[in-house]
PDB file of C-alpha atoms in Angstrom:
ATOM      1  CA  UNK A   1       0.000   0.000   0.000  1.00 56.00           C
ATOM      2  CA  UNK A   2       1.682   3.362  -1.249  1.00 72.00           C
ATOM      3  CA  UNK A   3       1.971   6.139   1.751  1.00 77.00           C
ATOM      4  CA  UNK A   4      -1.398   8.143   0.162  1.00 81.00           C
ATOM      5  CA  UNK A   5      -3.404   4.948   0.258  1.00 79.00           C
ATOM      6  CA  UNK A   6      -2.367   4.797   3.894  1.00 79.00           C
ATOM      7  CA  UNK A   7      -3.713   8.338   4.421  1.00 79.00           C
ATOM      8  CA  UNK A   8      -6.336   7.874   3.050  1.00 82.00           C
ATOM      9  CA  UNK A   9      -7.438   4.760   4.818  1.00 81.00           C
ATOM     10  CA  UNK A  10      -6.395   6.323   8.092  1.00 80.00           C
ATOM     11  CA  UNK A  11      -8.534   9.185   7.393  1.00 82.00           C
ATOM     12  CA  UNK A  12     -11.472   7.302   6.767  1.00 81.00           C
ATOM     13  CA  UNK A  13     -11.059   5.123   9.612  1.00 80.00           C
ATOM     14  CA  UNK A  14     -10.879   8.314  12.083  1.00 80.00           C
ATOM     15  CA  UNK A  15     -14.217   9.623  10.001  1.00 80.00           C
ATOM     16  CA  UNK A  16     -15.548   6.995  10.494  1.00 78.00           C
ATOM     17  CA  UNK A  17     -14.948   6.454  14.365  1.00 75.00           C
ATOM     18  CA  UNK A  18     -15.906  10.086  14.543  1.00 75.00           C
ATOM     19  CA  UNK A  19     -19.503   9.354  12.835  1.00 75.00           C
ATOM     20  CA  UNK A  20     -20.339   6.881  15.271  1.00 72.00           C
ATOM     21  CA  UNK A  21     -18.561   6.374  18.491  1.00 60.00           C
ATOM     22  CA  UNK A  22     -20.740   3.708  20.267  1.00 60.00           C
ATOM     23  CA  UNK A  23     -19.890   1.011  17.701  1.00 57.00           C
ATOM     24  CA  UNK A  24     -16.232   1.870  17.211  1.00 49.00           C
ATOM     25  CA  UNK A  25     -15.395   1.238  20.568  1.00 54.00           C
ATOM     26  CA  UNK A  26     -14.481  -2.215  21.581  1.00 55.00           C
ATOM     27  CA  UNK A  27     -16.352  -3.302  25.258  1.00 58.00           C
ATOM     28  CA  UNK A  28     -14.429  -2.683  28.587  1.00 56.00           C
ATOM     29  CA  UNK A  29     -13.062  -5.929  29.850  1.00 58.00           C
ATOM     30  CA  UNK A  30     -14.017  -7.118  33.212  1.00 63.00           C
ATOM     31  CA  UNK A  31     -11.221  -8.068  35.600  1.00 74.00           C
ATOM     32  CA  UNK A  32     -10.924 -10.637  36.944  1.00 83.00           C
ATOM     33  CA  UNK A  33     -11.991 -14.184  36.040  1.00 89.00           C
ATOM     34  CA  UNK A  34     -15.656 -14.987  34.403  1.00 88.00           C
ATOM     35  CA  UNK A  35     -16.799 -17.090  37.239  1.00 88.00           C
ATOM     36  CA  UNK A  36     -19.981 -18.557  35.400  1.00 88.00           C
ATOM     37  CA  UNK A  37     -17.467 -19.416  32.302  1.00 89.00           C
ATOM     38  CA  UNK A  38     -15.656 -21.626  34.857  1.00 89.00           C
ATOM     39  CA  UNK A  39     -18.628 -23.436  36.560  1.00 87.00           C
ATOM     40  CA  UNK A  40     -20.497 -24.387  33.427  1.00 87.00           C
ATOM     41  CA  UNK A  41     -16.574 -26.137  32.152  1.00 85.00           C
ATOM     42  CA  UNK A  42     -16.727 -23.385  29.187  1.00 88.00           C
ATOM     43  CA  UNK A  43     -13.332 -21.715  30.093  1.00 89.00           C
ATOM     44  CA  UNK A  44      -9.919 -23.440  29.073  1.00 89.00           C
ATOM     45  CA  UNK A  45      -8.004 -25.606  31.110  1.00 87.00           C
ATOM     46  CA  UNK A  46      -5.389 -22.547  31.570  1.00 90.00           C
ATOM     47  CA  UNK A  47      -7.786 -20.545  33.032  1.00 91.00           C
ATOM     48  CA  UNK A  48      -9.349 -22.650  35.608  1.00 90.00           C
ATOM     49  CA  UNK A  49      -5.504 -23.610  36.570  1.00 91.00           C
ATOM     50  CA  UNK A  50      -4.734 -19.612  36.655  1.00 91.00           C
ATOM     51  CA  UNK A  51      -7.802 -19.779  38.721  1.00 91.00           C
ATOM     52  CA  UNK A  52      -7.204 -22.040  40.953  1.00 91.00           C
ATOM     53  CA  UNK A  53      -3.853 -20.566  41.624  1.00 91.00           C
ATOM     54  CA  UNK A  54      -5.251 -16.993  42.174  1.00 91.00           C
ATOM     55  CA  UNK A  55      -7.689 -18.477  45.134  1.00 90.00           C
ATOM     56  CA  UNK A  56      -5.020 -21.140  46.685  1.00 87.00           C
ATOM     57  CA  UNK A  57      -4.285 -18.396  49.814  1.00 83.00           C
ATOM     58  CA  UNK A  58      -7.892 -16.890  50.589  1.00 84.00           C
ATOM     59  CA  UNK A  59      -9.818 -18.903  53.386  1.00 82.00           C
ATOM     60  CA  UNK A  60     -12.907 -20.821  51.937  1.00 78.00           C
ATOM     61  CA  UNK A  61     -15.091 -19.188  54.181  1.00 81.00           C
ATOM     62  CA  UNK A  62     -14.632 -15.666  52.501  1.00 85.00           C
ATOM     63  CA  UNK A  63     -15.192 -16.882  48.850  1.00 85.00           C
ATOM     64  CA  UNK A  64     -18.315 -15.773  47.374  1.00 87.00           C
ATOM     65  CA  UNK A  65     -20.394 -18.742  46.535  1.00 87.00           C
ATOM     66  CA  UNK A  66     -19.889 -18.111  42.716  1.00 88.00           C
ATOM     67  CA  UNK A  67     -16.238 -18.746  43.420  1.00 88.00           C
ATOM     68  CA  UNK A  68     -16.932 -21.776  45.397  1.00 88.00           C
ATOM     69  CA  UNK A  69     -19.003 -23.342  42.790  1.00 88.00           C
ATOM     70  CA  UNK A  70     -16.001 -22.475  40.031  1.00 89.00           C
ATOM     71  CA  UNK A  71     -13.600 -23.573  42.199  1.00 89.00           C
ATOM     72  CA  UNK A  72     -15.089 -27.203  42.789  1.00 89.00           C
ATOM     73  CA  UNK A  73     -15.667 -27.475  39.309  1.00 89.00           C
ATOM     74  CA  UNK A  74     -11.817 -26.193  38.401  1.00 89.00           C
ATOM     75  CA  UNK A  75     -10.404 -28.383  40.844  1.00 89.00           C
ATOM     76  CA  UNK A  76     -12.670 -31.234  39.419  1.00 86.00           C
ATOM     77  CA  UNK A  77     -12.139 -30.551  35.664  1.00 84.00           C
ATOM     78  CA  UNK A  78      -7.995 -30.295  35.957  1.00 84.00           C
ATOM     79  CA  UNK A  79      -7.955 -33.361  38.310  1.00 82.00           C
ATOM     80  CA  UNK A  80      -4.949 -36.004  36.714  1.00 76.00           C
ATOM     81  CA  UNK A  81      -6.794 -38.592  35.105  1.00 66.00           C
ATOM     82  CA  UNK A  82      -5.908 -41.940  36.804  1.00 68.00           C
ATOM     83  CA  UNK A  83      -6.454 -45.050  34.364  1.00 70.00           C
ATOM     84  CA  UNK A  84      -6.602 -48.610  35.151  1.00 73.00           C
ATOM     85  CA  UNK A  85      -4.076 -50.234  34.022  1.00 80.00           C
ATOM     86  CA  UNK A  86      -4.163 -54.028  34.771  1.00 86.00           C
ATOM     87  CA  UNK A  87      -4.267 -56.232  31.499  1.00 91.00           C
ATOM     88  CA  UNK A  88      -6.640 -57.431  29.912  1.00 90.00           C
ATOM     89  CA  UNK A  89      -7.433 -59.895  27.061  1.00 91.00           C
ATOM     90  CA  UNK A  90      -7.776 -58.920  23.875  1.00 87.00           C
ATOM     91  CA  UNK A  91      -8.823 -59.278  20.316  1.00 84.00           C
ATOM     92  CA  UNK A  92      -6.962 -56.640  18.125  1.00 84.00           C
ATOM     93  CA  UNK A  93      -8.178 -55.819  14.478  1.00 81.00           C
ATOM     94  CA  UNK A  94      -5.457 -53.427  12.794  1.00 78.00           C
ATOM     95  CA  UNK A  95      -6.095 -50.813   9.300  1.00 77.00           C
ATOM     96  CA  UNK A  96      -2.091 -50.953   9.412  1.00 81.00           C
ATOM     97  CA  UNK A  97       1.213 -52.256  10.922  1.00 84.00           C
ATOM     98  CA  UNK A  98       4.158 -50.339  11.233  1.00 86.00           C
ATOM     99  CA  UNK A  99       7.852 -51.923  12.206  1.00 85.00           C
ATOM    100  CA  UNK A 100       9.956 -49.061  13.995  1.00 87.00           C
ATOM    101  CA  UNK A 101      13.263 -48.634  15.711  1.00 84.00           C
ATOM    102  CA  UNK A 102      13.880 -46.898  19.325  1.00 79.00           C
ATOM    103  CA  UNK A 103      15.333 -43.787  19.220  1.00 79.00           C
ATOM    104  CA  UNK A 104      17.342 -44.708  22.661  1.00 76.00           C
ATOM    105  CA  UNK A 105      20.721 -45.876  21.271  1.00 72.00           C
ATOM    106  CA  UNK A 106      20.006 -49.435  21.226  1.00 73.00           C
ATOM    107  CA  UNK A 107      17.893 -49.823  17.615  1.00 74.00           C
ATOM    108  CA  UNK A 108      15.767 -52.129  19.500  1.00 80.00           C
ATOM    109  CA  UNK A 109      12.678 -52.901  17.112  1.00 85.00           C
ATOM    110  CA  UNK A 110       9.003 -52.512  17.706  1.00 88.00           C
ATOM    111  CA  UNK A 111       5.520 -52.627  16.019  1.00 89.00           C
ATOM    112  CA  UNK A 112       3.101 -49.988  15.884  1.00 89.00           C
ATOM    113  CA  UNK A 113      -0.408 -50.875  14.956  1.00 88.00           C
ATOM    114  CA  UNK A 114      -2.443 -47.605  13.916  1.00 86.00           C
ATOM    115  CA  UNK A 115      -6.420 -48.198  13.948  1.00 84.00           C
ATOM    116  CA  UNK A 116      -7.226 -50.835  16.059  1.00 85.00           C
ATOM    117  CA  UNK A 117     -10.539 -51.631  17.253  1.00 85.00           C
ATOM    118  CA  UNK A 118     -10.214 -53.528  20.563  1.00 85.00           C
ATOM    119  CA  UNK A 119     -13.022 -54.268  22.948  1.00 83.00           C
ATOM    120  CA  UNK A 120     -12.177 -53.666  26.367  1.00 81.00           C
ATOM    121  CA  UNK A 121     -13.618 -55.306  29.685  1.00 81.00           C
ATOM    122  CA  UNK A 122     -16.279 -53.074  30.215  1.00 81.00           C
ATOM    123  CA  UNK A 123     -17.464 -54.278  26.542  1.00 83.00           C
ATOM    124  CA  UNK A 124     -16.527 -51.135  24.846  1.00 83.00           C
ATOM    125  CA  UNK A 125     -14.968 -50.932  21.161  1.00 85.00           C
ATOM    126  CA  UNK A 126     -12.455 -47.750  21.459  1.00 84.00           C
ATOM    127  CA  UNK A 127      -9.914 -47.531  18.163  1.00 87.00           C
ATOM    128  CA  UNK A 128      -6.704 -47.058  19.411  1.00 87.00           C
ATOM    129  CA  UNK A 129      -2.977 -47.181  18.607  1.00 90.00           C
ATOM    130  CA  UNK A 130      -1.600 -50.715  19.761  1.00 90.00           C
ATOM    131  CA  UNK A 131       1.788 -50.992  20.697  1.00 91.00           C
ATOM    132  CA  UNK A 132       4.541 -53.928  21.335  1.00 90.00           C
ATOM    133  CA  UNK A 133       8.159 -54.275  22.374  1.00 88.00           C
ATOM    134  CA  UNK A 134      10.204 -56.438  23.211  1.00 85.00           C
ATOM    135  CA  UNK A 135       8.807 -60.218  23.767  1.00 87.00           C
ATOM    136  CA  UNK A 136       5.610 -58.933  22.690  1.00 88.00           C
ATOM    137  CA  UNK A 137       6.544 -57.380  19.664  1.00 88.00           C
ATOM    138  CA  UNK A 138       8.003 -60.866  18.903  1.00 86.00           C
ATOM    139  CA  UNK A 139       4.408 -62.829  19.708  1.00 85.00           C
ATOM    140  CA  UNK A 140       2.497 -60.202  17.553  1.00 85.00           C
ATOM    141  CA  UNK A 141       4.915 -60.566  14.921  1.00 83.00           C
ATOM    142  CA  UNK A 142       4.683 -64.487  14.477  1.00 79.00           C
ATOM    143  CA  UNK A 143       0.854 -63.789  14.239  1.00 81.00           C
ATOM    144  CA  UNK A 144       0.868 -60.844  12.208  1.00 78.00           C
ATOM    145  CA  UNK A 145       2.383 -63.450   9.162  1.00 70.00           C
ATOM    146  CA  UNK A 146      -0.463 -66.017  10.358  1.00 66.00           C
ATOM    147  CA  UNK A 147      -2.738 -63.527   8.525  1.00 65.00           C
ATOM    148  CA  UNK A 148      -5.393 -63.883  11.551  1.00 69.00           C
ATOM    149  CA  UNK A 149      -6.454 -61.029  14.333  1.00 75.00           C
ATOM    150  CA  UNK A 150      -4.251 -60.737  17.259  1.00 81.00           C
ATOM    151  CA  UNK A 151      -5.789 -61.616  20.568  1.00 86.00           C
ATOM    152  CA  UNK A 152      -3.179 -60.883  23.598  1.00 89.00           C
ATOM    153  CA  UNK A 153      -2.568 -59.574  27.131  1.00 92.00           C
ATOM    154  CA  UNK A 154      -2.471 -55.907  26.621  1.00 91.00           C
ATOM    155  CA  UNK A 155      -3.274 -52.640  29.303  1.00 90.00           C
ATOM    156  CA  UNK A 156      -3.886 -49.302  29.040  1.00 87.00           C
ATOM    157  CA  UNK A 157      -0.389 -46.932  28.906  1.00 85.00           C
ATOM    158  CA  UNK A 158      -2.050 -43.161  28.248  1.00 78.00           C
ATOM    159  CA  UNK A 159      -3.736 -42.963  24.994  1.00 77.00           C
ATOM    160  CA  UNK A 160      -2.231 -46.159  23.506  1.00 86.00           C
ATOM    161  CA  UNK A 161      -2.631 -49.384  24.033  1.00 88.00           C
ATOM    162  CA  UNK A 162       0.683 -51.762  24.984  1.00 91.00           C
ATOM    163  CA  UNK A 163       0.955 -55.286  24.567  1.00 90.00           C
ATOM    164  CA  UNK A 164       1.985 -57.344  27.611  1.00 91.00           C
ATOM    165  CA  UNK A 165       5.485 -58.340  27.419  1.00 83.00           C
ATOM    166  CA  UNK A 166       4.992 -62.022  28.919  1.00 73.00           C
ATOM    167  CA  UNK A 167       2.436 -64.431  30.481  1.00 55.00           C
ATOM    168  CA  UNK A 168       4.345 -63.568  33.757  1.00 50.00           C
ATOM    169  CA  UNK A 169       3.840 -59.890  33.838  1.00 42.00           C
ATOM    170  CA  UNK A 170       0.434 -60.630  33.221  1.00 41.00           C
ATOM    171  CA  UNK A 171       0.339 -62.541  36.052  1.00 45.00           C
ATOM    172  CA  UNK A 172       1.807 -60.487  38.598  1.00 48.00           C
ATOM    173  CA  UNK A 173       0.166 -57.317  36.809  1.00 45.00           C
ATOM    174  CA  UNK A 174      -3.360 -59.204  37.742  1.00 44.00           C
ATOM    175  CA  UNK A 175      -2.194 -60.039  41.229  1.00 46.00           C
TER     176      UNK A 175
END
């Protein structure tokens, strides 16, 4: 943009601002945090932590009960997730198969299977990325060639799903 299309622009813009004030003007921002954002779970994760952190010295008898209600629903909502992670048996179907090396040093080799339906004890298909290392990667990998559907020892580890190394793990896992 030359420097008299910026002038121009500029001058409309203030004309313009001029003409009508009320719409022009951006609102005020409220300080502070939006309370009923929080307690309805409609504010980020960040905030409600920011939150949390702005409230962690005030006595809970001098909240207001708007911050009391945001603050058990914070506290709730940015609670660590804790997973169960005892093994379970099951049958894996997989879109695709993937053989992969650690990045650690030792070029140790592992499969990743990408699309997996597996049903777990509850009785609930979730797709999933199924993992295997070691003695398990060896298992799944006679199988794979079988040309049949996997069904193994395997256990929640985050979002992915690992295959249990050996019987005994299993074992002691379940114990």
């Amino acid at each position: 943009m030359t420097s008299i299309a910026q002038k121009i622009a500029i001058r409309n813009a203030i004309a313009a601002r001029a003409a009508n004030p009320a719409a022009s003007s951006a609102p005020a921002r409220k300080k502070g945090f939006d309370l009923e954002a929080i307690a309805a779970g409609n504010a980020s994760r960040q905030t409600m932590k920011r939150f949390l952190t702005s409230i962690e010295g005030i006595d809970d008898a001098t909240l207001s009960v708007e911050q009391s209600r945001a603050a058990a629903y914070a506290e709730q909502a940015t609670a660590p997730v804790v997973r169960d992670t005892t093994p379970f048996r099951a049958t894996i179907f997989f879109d695709s198969i993937e053989s992969k090396f650690t990045n650690d040093g030792s070029q140790t080799n592992y499969l990743v299977m990408r699309g997996c339906d597996v049903t777990t004890p509850a009785g609930e298909t979730v797709k999933r990325t199924v993992m295997a290392f070691g003695e398990a990667r060896d298992r799944v990998h006679g199988m794979i060639f079988d040309g049949k559907d996997i069904e193994v020892d395997v256990y929640f580890s985050n979002s992915v799903i690992k295959v249990v190394e050996n019987d005994t793990q299993a074992e002691a896992a379940a114990a």
